[in-house]
XYZ file of C-alpha atoms in Angstrom:
671
model
C 287.306 -19.298 137.420
C 283.721 -19.153 136.205
C 281.421 -17.687 138.842
C 277.763 -18.293 138.039
C 277.252 -18.442 141.791
C 279.015 -15.251 142.774
C 278.863 -14.696 146.513
C 277.582 -16.975 149.232
C 277.001 -15.615 152.720
C 274.827 -18.116 154.526
C 275.176 -21.727 155.441
C 273.070 -24.586 154.185
C 271.942 -24.666 150.586
C 271.577 -20.907 150.223
C 273.843 -18.791 148.066
C 273.932 -15.035 147.580
C 274.934 -13.999 144.079
C 275.697 -10.575 142.716
C 274.810 -10.424 139.033
C 274.690 -7.276 136.958
C 274.587 -4.917 139.900
C 271.680 -6.739 141.562
C 271.981 -9.076 144.516
C 270.234 -12.398 144.069
C 269.954 -15.323 146.427
C 269.711 -18.803 144.938
C 268.275 -21.825 146.700
C 269.062 -25.198 145.149
C 271.101 -23.283 142.559
C 268.177 -21.754 140.704
C 265.369 -20.212 142.724
C 265.908 -16.454 142.813
C 264.820 -15.013 146.098
C 266.788 -12.219 147.683
C 266.808 -8.413 147.619
C 269.508 -7.616 150.170
C 272.334 -9.251 152.049
C 270.758 -10.474 155.260
C 273.907 -10.611 157.308
C 273.736 -6.863 157.921
C 272.095 -5.560 161.042
C 268.882 -3.739 160.108
C 268.969 0.042 160.516
C 265.696 0.913 162.178
C 265.933 4.546 163.300
C 264.231 6.085 160.270
C 262.195 2.968 159.751
C 260.810 3.186 163.279
C 259.682 6.762 162.718
C 257.862 5.715 159.554
C 256.327 2.782 161.390
C 255.016 5.147 164.052
C 253.423 7.393 161.444
C 252.018 4.464 159.451
C 250.585 2.768 162.511
C 248.983 6.015 163.655
C 247.483 6.492 160.204
C 246.221 2.916 160.217
C 244.551 3.412 163.566
C 243.060 6.668 162.286
C 241.680 4.804 159.270
C 240.221 2.177 161.583
C 238.378 4.866 163.490
C 236.762 6.236 160.351
C 235.088 3.083 159.082
C 231.352 2.711 159.484
C 230.233 1.793 163.006
C 227.681 -1.018 162.890
C 227.269 -1.910 166.547
C 224.566 -0.309 168.675
C 225.253 2.041 171.554
C 227.371 2.129 173.590
C 229.951 2.524 170.853
C 232.543 -0.265 170.649
C 236.292 0.000 170.997
C 238.609 0.793 168.106
C 239.538 -2.851 167.611
C 235.890 -3.947 167.619
C 234.935 -1.251 165.104
C 237.771 -2.290 162.824
C 237.023 -5.990 163.024
C 233.299 -5.508 162.481
C 233.847 -3.608 159.249
C 237.184 -4.642 157.776
C 238.401 -7.892 159.289
C 236.553 -10.313 157.007
C 237.847 -13.803 156.271
C 238.845 -12.886 152.707
C 242.209 -11.192 152.102
C 242.334 -7.442 151.898
C 243.775 -7.862 148.414
C 240.559 -9.240 146.959
C 239.925 -8.427 143.296
C 239.168 -4.806 142.592
C 239.376 -2.469 139.652
C 239.937 1.259 139.723
C 239.422 3.663 136.848
C 240.975 7.104 137.222
C 240.446 10.050 134.891
C 242.469 13.240 135.304
C 241.577 16.605 133.827
C 243.818 19.675 134.054
C 242.471 23.080 133.064
C 239.458 21.426 131.457
C 241.429 19.017 129.238
C 241.694 15.296 129.889
C 245.291 14.353 130.618
C 245.028 10.694 131.578
C 242.547 7.833 131.640
C 243.808 4.698 133.332
C 242.394 1.469 134.701
C 244.205 -0.549 137.369
C 243.098 -4.073 138.196
C 244.270 -6.322 141.021
C 243.254 -9.939 141.470
C 245.352 -10.785 144.507
C 248.550 -12.790 144.498
C 250.396 -10.031 142.628
C 248.337 -10.390 139.446
C 248.041 -6.820 138.196
C 246.964 -5.152 134.979
C 247.189 -1.525 133.927
C 245.697 0.219 130.919
C 246.226 3.916 130.231
C 245.630 6.597 127.637
C 247.840 9.639 128.093
C 247.073 12.668 125.964
C 250.476 14.112 126.824
C 252.154 11.263 124.907
C 250.768 11.518 121.354
C 251.661 8.699 119.011
C 251.850 6.037 121.713
C 248.127 5.402 121.885
C 247.131 3.002 124.614
C 249.679 1.773 127.126
C 249.003 -1.552 128.850
C 250.907 -3.780 131.257
C 250.412 -7.003 133.183
C 252.402 -8.591 136.014
C 252.316 -12.257 137.001
C 253.304 -13.662 140.437
C 256.342 -15.265 138.783
C 257.749 -11.794 138.104
C 257.171 -11.914 134.349
C 255.477 -8.893 132.825
C 253.815 -7.920 129.561
C 254.240 -4.364 128.272
C 252.246 -2.904 125.370
C 252.904 0.544 123.922
C 250.766 1.367 120.923
C 250.960 -1.520 118.474
C 254.176 -2.995 119.908
C 254.385 -5.402 122.828
C 257.127 -7.190 124.730
C 257.462 -9.764 127.495
C 259.890 -8.769 130.254
C 261.231 -10.429 133.373
C 262.061 -7.416 135.519
C 260.717 -8.750 138.811
C 261.808 -12.390 138.655
C 264.448 -11.761 141.365
C 261.608 -10.563 143.608
C 259.227 -13.450 142.963
C 259.308 -14.512 146.609
C 258.279 -11.005 147.617
C 255.335 -11.268 145.225
C 254.475 -14.583 146.832
C 254.762 -13.087 150.305
C 252.730 -9.941 149.633
C 249.249 -11.536 149.773
C 250.247 -13.349 152.966
C 251.052 -10.080 154.705
C 248.386 -7.718 153.365
C 245.256 -9.443 154.576
C 242.461 -8.357 156.842
C 243.182 -10.902 159.543
C 246.739 -9.634 160.069
C 245.613 -6.003 160.043
C 242.938 -6.875 162.576
C 245.606 -8.422 164.797
C 247.660 -5.246 164.532
C 244.727 -3.064 165.551
C 243.767 -5.483 168.293
C 247.236 -5.169 169.814
C 247.105 -1.381 169.963
C 246.356 0.082 173.354
C 244.271 2.955 171.971
C 241.074 3.994 173.714
C 237.762 5.359 172.419
C 235.004 6.838 174.546
C 231.725 8.556 173.871
C 231.912 12.057 175.403
C 228.646 13.574 174.158
C 226.474 14.564 171.211
C 226.188 17.585 168.905
C 224.530 18.677 165.679
C 226.260 19.009 162.286
C 224.231 20.415 159.380
C 221.016 19.386 161.040
C 222.214 15.841 161.735
C 222.646 14.398 165.224
C 226.225 13.218 165.743
C 228.073 11.323 168.459
C 231.361 12.808 169.713
C 233.983 10.093 170.163
C 237.338 10.931 171.688
C 240.242 8.758 170.658
C 243.570 8.599 172.444
C 246.520 6.924 170.770
C 249.681 6.102 172.669
C 252.573 5.996 170.160
C 254.597 3.753 172.423
C 251.674 1.347 172.566
C 251.533 1.450 168.772
C 255.212 0.560 168.553
C 254.629 -2.241 171.055
C 251.758 -3.450 168.875
C 253.983 -3.439 165.837
C 256.545 -5.511 167.711
C 253.800 -7.934 168.720
C 252.799 -8.290 165.064
C 256.406 -8.891 164.006
C 256.721 -11.500 166.741
C 253.590 -13.237 165.464
C 254.983 -13.253 161.945
C 258.227 -14.747 163.256
C 256.293 -17.693 164.681
C 254.894 -18.474 161.210
C 257.725 -20.640 159.868
C 256.736 -20.265 156.217
C 256.438 -16.481 156.340
C 259.582 -16.136 158.458
C 261.503 -18.309 155.971
C 260.328 -16.241 153.008
C 261.319 -13.008 154.758
C 264.717 -14.414 155.738
C 265.369 -15.478 152.138
C 264.554 -11.913 151.083
C 267.082 -10.442 153.495
C 264.679 -9.580 156.344
C 265.462 -11.994 159.207
C 262.733 -11.263 161.729
C 264.800 -12.534 164.646
C 267.492 -9.940 163.922
C 264.878 -7.232 163.332
C 263.297 -7.956 166.708
C 266.698 -7.979 168.384
C 267.572 -4.590 166.876
C 264.099 -3.244 167.701
C 264.806 -3.237 171.430
C 267.938 -1.147 170.839
C 266.849 1.231 168.089
C 263.362 2.151 169.324
C 264.483 3.622 172.685
C 267.170 5.616 170.847
C 264.538 6.863 168.397
C 262.196 7.954 171.212
C 265.011 9.753 173.000
C 265.970 11.548 169.763
C 262.537 13.018 169.004
C 261.026 13.519 172.445
C 262.222 15.525 175.412
C 260.541 12.980 177.652
C 261.319 9.294 177.911
C 257.934 8.550 176.357
C 256.345 9.682 173.110
C 253.445 12.086 173.688
C 249.913 10.733 173.155
C 247.774 11.816 170.224
C 244.140 12.725 170.869
C 241.430 13.532 168.370
C 237.673 13.770 168.355
C 235.512 12.110 165.768
C 231.958 13.252 165.004
C 229.912 10.248 163.852
C 226.436 10.421 162.305
C 224.026 8.985 164.879
C 221.924 7.229 162.235
C 224.423 5.862 159.735
C 227.565 5.937 161.901
C 229.601 7.712 159.215
C 232.362 10.126 160.250
C 231.241 13.700 159.619
C 234.141 15.650 161.116
C 237.480 15.214 162.891
C 239.451 17.398 165.304
C 243.056 16.622 166.193
C 244.942 17.808 169.285
C 248.671 18.015 168.572
C 250.648 17.469 171.801
C 252.367 20.590 173.076
C 255.590 18.793 173.799
C 255.897 17.369 170.306
C 259.041 19.036 169.029
C 257.701 19.550 165.477
C 254.452 21.215 166.660
C 255.396 24.777 165.700
C 256.895 23.652 162.427
C 253.753 21.822 161.374
C 251.328 24.627 162.233
C 251.600 26.415 158.842
C 250.808 23.102 157.123
C 247.521 22.625 158.995
C 244.742 22.752 156.389
C 241.245 24.132 156.908
C 238.754 21.277 156.590
C 234.999 21.761 156.272
C 232.205 19.269 155.668
C 230.374 20.914 152.778
C 227.660 18.472 151.734
C 225.899 15.267 152.836
C 223.750 13.326 150.349
C 221.516 10.474 151.500
C 219.750 7.787 149.493
C 216.126 6.686 149.618
C 216.946 4.210 152.375
C 218.340 6.994 154.546
C 221.928 5.787 154.167
C 224.568 8.393 153.410
C 225.627 7.976 149.787
C 228.049 10.880 149.403
C 230.138 13.200 151.557
C 231.851 16.324 150.213
C 234.763 17.882 152.074
C 236.320 21.284 151.388
C 240.045 21.533 152.163
C 242.111 24.711 151.837
C 245.766 25.403 152.527
C 247.663 28.680 152.039
C 251.365 28.400 152.755
C 253.600 31.508 152.567
C 256.946 30.609 151.078
C 258.745 32.307 153.960
C 257.186 29.745 156.296
C 258.489 26.938 154.118
C 261.932 28.530 154.056
C 262.106 28.940 157.826
C 260.852 25.412 158.395
C 263.608 24.145 156.147
C 266.129 26.333 157.949
C 265.008 25.057 161.354
C 265.191 21.414 160.295
C 268.591 21.962 158.671
C 269.851 23.988 161.661
C 270.731 26.939 159.436
C 270.156 30.709 159.507
C 268.083 32.548 156.909
C 269.155 36.009 155.740
C 267.852 38.220 152.969
C 269.806 39.888 150.182
C 272.069 42.789 151.188
C 269.532 45.427 150.117
C 266.674 43.736 151.944
C 268.806 43.296 155.048
C 269.774 46.991 155.057
C 266.146 48.000 154.682
C 265.152 45.716 157.540
C 267.790 47.272 159.798
C 266.529 50.790 159.111
C 262.965 49.814 159.833
C 262.463 49.688 163.601
C 259.235 47.709 163.173
C 260.918 45.045 161.120
C 260.648 41.538 162.483
C 264.189 40.219 162.634
C 262.959 36.617 162.649
C 260.869 37.104 159.505
C 262.574 39.687 157.292
C 260.335 38.927 154.293
C 257.370 41.323 154.094
C 253.767 40.271 154.622
C 253.140 40.270 150.887
C 255.643 37.473 150.387
C 254.689 34.887 147.768
C 252.730 31.793 148.692
C 251.531 28.401 147.554
C 247.799 27.731 147.846
C 245.621 24.648 147.479
C 241.818 24.530 147.291
C 240.297 21.033 147.202
C 236.930 19.364 147.189
C 237.034 15.702 148.106
C 233.974 13.549 147.461
C 233.570 10.236 149.270
C 231.137 7.788 147.659
C 229.531 4.789 149.302
C 230.949 1.556 147.820
C 229.555 -1.591 149.412
C 229.807 -1.180 153.163
C 232.479 1.512 153.103
C 233.304 4.894 151.611
C 235.995 5.529 149.020
C 237.141 8.742 147.292
C 235.129 9.266 144.115
C 236.323 12.701 143.038
C 239.069 15.131 143.972
C 238.867 18.501 142.285
C 240.098 22.021 142.884
C 242.861 24.407 142.006
C 246.460 24.978 142.908
C 248.037 28.423 142.819
C 251.669 29.463 143.090
C 253.032 32.990 142.749
C 255.769 33.104 140.158
C 257.838 34.887 142.756
C 257.305 31.920 145.067
C 258.923 29.614 142.578
C 261.832 31.988 142.005
C 262.396 32.325 145.761
C 262.682 28.582 146.181
C 265.008 28.338 143.189
C 267.183 31.153 144.576
C 267.465 29.576 148.020
C 271.118 28.664 148.374
C 274.033 28.829 150.821
C 275.677 32.233 151.094
C 279.038 30.668 150.301
C 280.709 27.278 150.303
C 280.521 25.671 153.722
C 278.220 28.380 155.085
C 275.392 27.473 157.433
C 273.343 30.493 156.294
C 270.719 30.480 153.564
C 270.136 33.394 151.206
C 266.494 34.352 150.742
C 266.079 36.698 147.777
C 262.377 37.368 147.122
C 261.336 39.026 143.890
C 258.477 41.483 143.420
C 255.031 39.888 143.309
C 253.681 38.958 139.889
C 250.686 37.180 138.405
C 250.322 33.750 139.997
C 250.481 30.438 138.167
C 247.122 28.721 138.621
C 245.760 25.410 137.412
C 242.474 23.630 137.956
C 242.223 19.868 138.096
C 239.690 17.097 138.510
C 240.448 13.491 139.353
C 237.531 11.082 139.008
C 237.784 7.618 140.577
C 235.479 4.676 139.844
C 235.786 1.618 142.093
C 234.553 -1.843 141.083
C 234.923 -4.582 143.687
C 233.532 -7.273 141.368
C 236.318 -7.164 138.778
C 240.071 -7.513 139.009
C 243.011 -7.672 136.618
C 242.231 -7.763 132.915
C 242.330 -11.480 131.875
C 243.375 -10.700 128.295
C 246.548 -9.101 129.647
C 247.567 -11.337 132.568
C 246.773 -14.517 130.589
C 248.476 -13.449 127.368
C 249.835 -16.532 125.555
C 253.374 -15.165 125.194
C 253.468 -14.291 128.874
C 252.353 -17.745 129.977
C 254.709 -19.493 127.524
C 257.717 -17.580 128.877
C 256.678 -18.425 132.426
C 256.446 -22.139 131.556
C 259.885 -22.086 129.908
C 261.367 -20.606 133.079
C 259.698 -23.239 135.254
C 261.021 -26.052 133.036
C 264.527 -24.578 133.121
C 264.399 -24.297 136.903
C 263.375 -27.949 137.242
C 266.202 -29.124 134.971
C 268.918 -27.116 136.722
C 267.727 -28.183 140.161
C 268.040 -31.778 138.942
C 271.582 -30.938 137.721
C 270.497 -31.963 134.207
C 272.181 -29.217 132.209
C 271.520 -30.862 128.861
C 267.789 -30.854 129.578
C 268.020 -27.214 130.695
C 269.294 -26.009 127.316
C 266.029 -26.236 125.266
C 263.803 -24.280 127.695
C 266.546 -21.714 128.362
C 267.210 -21.233 124.651
C 263.482 -20.862 124.057
C 263.249 -18.392 126.930
C 266.039 -16.183 125.557
C 264.049 -15.916 122.315
C 260.798 -15.202 124.186
C 262.396 -12.634 126.518
C 265.627 -11.440 124.804
C 266.448 -8.999 127.619
C 266.247 -11.635 130.381
C 269.892 -11.511 131.506
C 269.594 -14.287 134.065
C 268.371 -16.721 131.385
C 271.395 -15.901 129.198
C 273.729 -16.478 132.159
C 272.238 -19.868 132.944
C 272.220 -20.856 129.280
C 275.903 -19.972 128.981
C 276.612 -22.108 132.031
C 274.589 -24.975 130.567
C 276.460 -24.793 127.247
C 279.789 -24.754 129.108
C 278.766 -27.821 131.128
C 278.061 -29.844 127.965
C 281.176 -28.615 126.147
C 279.584 -26.174 123.660
C 282.097 -23.429 124.383
C 281.335 -21.110 121.474
C 277.631 -21.181 122.298
C 278.487 -20.300 125.891
C 280.601 -17.386 124.666
C 277.741 -16.170 122.492
C 275.371 -16.011 125.464
C 277.915 -14.178 127.623
C 278.615 -11.670 124.860
C 274.850 -11.072 124.684
C 274.779 -10.303 128.419
C 277.704 -7.894 128.118
C 275.890 -6.146 125.268
C 272.724 -5.823 127.382
C 274.594 -4.884 130.565
C 278.116 -3.580 129.853
C 278.832 -3.306 133.587
C 277.719 -6.820 134.531
C 280.955 -7.852 136.177
C 279.866 -11.473 136.585
C 279.361 -11.879 132.832
C 282.645 -10.070 132.177
C 284.436 -12.439 134.564
C 282.918 -15.579 133.080
C 283.591 -14.434 129.528
C 287.191 -13.567 130.415
C 287.784 -16.965 132.013
C 286.286 -18.802 129.047
C 288.531 -16.938 126.592
C 291.754 -17.569 128.542
C 291.080 -21.046 129.921
C 290.261 -22.448 126.476
C 293.143 -20.531 124.825
C 290.745 -18.696 122.529
C 291.842 -15.066 123.017
C 294.113 -14.457 126.008
C 294.535 -10.735 125.328
C 290.765 -10.130 125.110
C 290.315 -12.250 128.236
C 292.734 -10.078 130.242
C 290.944 -6.906 129.120
C 287.591 -8.305 130.243
C 288.994 -9.521 133.580
C 290.407 -6.067 134.316
C 287.035 -4.475 133.472
C 285.303 -6.837 135.897
C 287.910 -6.168 138.605
C 287.418 -2.397 138.287
C 283.646 -2.770 138.776
C 283.654 -4.608 142.114
C 284.443 -3.093 145.521
C 287.249 -4.377 147.708
C 287.706 -7.105 148.552
C 287.065 -8.707 145.172
C 285.654 -12.250 145.327
C 288.156 -15.085 145.136
C 286.926 -16.427 141.810
C 287.388 -13.019 140.119
C 290.938 -12.711 141.461
C 291.579 -16.224 140.159
C 290.302 -15.242 136.699
C 292.539 -12.160 136.641
C 295.601 -14.104 137.795
C 294.981 -16.860 135.239
C 294.547 -14.237 132.494
C 297.919 -12.678 133.407
C 299.481 -16.164 133.279
C 298.075 -16.828 129.817
C 299.515 -13.498 128.680
C 302.978 -14.344 130.034
C 302.921 -11.822 132.914
C 303.942 -14.311 135.574
C 304.698 -12.020 138.536
C 301.307 -10.315 138.285
C 299.712 -13.727 137.865
C 301.238 -15.142 141.055
C 300.310 -12.007 143.047
C 296.616 -12.127 142.113
C 296.401 -15.893 142.535
C 297.954 -15.693 146.008
C 295.417 -12.966 146.863
C 292.692 -15.258 145.540
C 293.895 -18.054 147.823
C 293.752 -15.774 150.874
C 290.298 -14.494 149.916
C 288.973 -18.001 149.260
C 290.069 -19.069 152.734
C 288.307 -16.072 154.298
C 285.136 -16.725 152.310
C 285.135 -20.348 153.362
C 285.567 -19.371 157.020
C 282.543 -17.098 156.602
C 280.483 -20.115 155.515
C 280.078 -19.057 151.906
C 280.664 -22.502 150.399
C 279.455 -26.044 150.736
C 282.363 -28.476 151.326
C 282.230 -29.933 147.804
C 281.983 -26.481 146.257
C 284.963 -25.198 148.222
C 286.957 -28.282 147.230
C 286.223 -27.639 143.541
C 287.259 -23.982 143.731
C 290.353 -24.717 145.834
C 291.446 -27.521 143.502
C 291.335 -25.246 140.438
C 292.968 -22.303 142.216
C 295.933 -24.280 143.556
C 296.393 -25.890 140.129
C 296.637 -22.382 138.677
C 299.213 -21.416 141.319
C 301.184 -24.573 140.570
C 301.195 -23.750 136.856
C 302.435 -20.191 137.455
C 305.262 -21.261 139.794
C 306.249 -24.045 137.423
C 306.467 -21.523 134.582
C 308.698 -19.346 136.777
C 310.973 -22.328 137.497
C 309.976 -22.327 141.183
C 309.326 -26.071 141.253
C 309.235 -26.530 145.019
C 306.374 -24.035 145.390
C 304.681 -25.479 142.312
C 304.775 -28.986 143.821
C 303.253 -27.785 147.098
C 300.293 -26.129 145.350
C 299.724 -29.043 142.965
C 299.633 -31.521 145.837
C 297.125 -29.264 147.674
C 295.095 -29.107 144.466
C 294.897 -32.899 144.249
C 294.003 -33.168 147.920
C 290.910 -31.067 147.181
C 290.172 -32.645 143.779
C 291.918 -35.990 143.203
C 290.348 -36.292 139.737
C 291.804 -33.036 138.343
C 293.674 -34.407 135.317
C 295.588 -31.209 134.555
C 297.050 -31.134 138.060
C 298.182 -34.781 137.796
C 299.927 -34.151 134.474
C 301.636 -30.964 135.648
C 302.749 -32.566 138.937
C 304.442 -35.326 136.951
C 306.351 -32.728 134.928
C 307.317 -30.805 138.079
C 308.617 -33.958 139.780
C 310.693 -34.752 136.698
C 312.121 -31.234 136.747
C 312.982 -31.547 140.423
C 314.629 -34.927 139.828
C 316.803 -33.496 137.053
C 317.796 -30.390 138.999
C 320.717 -31.971 141.028
C 322.271 -33.534 137.920
C 322.210 -30.140 136.187
C 323.951 -28.529 139.142
């Protein structure tokens, strides 16, 4: 049977559909909303670790904003709220221009604009792509996008399935919510003294972050979001049911803490912040890594050297620019042994190097690579510029150096043999290093946003309007009215697969079968592995007796593309295709499997009552037809009567039941 609505996994008016390898969720048959199946229990172990890191980084950012209150210094939450937590969303309009130079030559020049509500524009010139000229793009909240490459341009609909996420994004990323997150953290800040940095008097503030308190704060924020019905509904439609996330949180978080900490609690993180006494700008930071943090020794080689190199003040005495010098020199052997430790493997050298190490009594068995081993080095200068009331990066420049031998060592790193837990480290003699200089210049403009000429392009807006009109018509179940906007949309956005699928369904509803076939063939051409289109095309060919052989081929292709168990409607299509090709035993087997699967899907709440009745009526009619063709009239009668119980108006079932009853009536006389 035709399956425009492929899979349904939730009650009510919500349906989950799998189309072309992507999972969509339709509400009222048309509104695309979902990213993932939301019946699965969220896996939070890795997610929790990332949340811990992100929350710690967020708190660190909060501590580095300008302090405006007078002494005594306020708490972390008060500092954050005073400087960041304005009434306007965090995603206010802004524009960023970035220019990248490598070895003195400009590589890229791009401008990114954001106007809030997922209205984005991007313009770029890339010297590494000659012949393309300027590249430009725009994204609307509806999920429609405009792409320009050189003189050519095209409207796309790549993010339409994620339109609810685009609608949700501005609701989540706003200053008020971030302020609530910070306010819920149980971090502490205290003034422990004063010092002098480059002739400037600075306060010393000691911050203590409790990771468990951060996780508790994150849970508090999730709980607050769950109480917002509109936000919670949007997240649930997208496959993120907050109630299930919160339920899993209480199970996964303790397991996560136990996995990474020897203690039952995560160790605290303490760092000292040196704040200019006049302008309250951070001049320096010192971080104390807890001794009982299991990754302490592993992270030590990655610790960069950071130095405040320059402070520039304006005529009003405010700091206008800060320049930081950051250096990092990482021997490749350290990287190798870190990898080995994390992977629980053993590192050995080549046979010659191992023999030499054995003969050398001073050799360090834990680090068999000599002290001249290759390394990766980074030398950066980061300039922070005052923009409004805060400080943003204005320039990042420096050089990166890698010994050629370092690259060859990493490439040669491999298991000694299949299944071995040892790694082979085969360093080559030192050679001239590979070195590049770079300079990234950033220009921030908080008065401008997305480029209007791009996000308000006529073709982009016209396609968006066509989609809105089509949605309204389908939701009203007016398929005839849906055809004009859908047909127009397929011309405006030829690659918009979902529009072709709905247009094929609309044509089928009004009886224009060949037009429906044309749209489905277009989808198969665009997405050869779109099993939904293959199924619908197969069913149309066989059910209308157009090309039964082609229909069976398409049905088998669709069946091979889906995991077990295949959905009931696909099994029905395959069974019906076998019937139309005269392969009756195969037909009855697949149709019986379809009946079993349809029952299971209905028990799982995948169908509305009227929808289940429609599917069941067609399926049992198909079973009746197959058994009638096999001369098994008793079974045929049973299935036809079940078919009419579900759909009393199914004309084909009435006609076939009459023929079956006549055959049964004649059977005794023949015997």
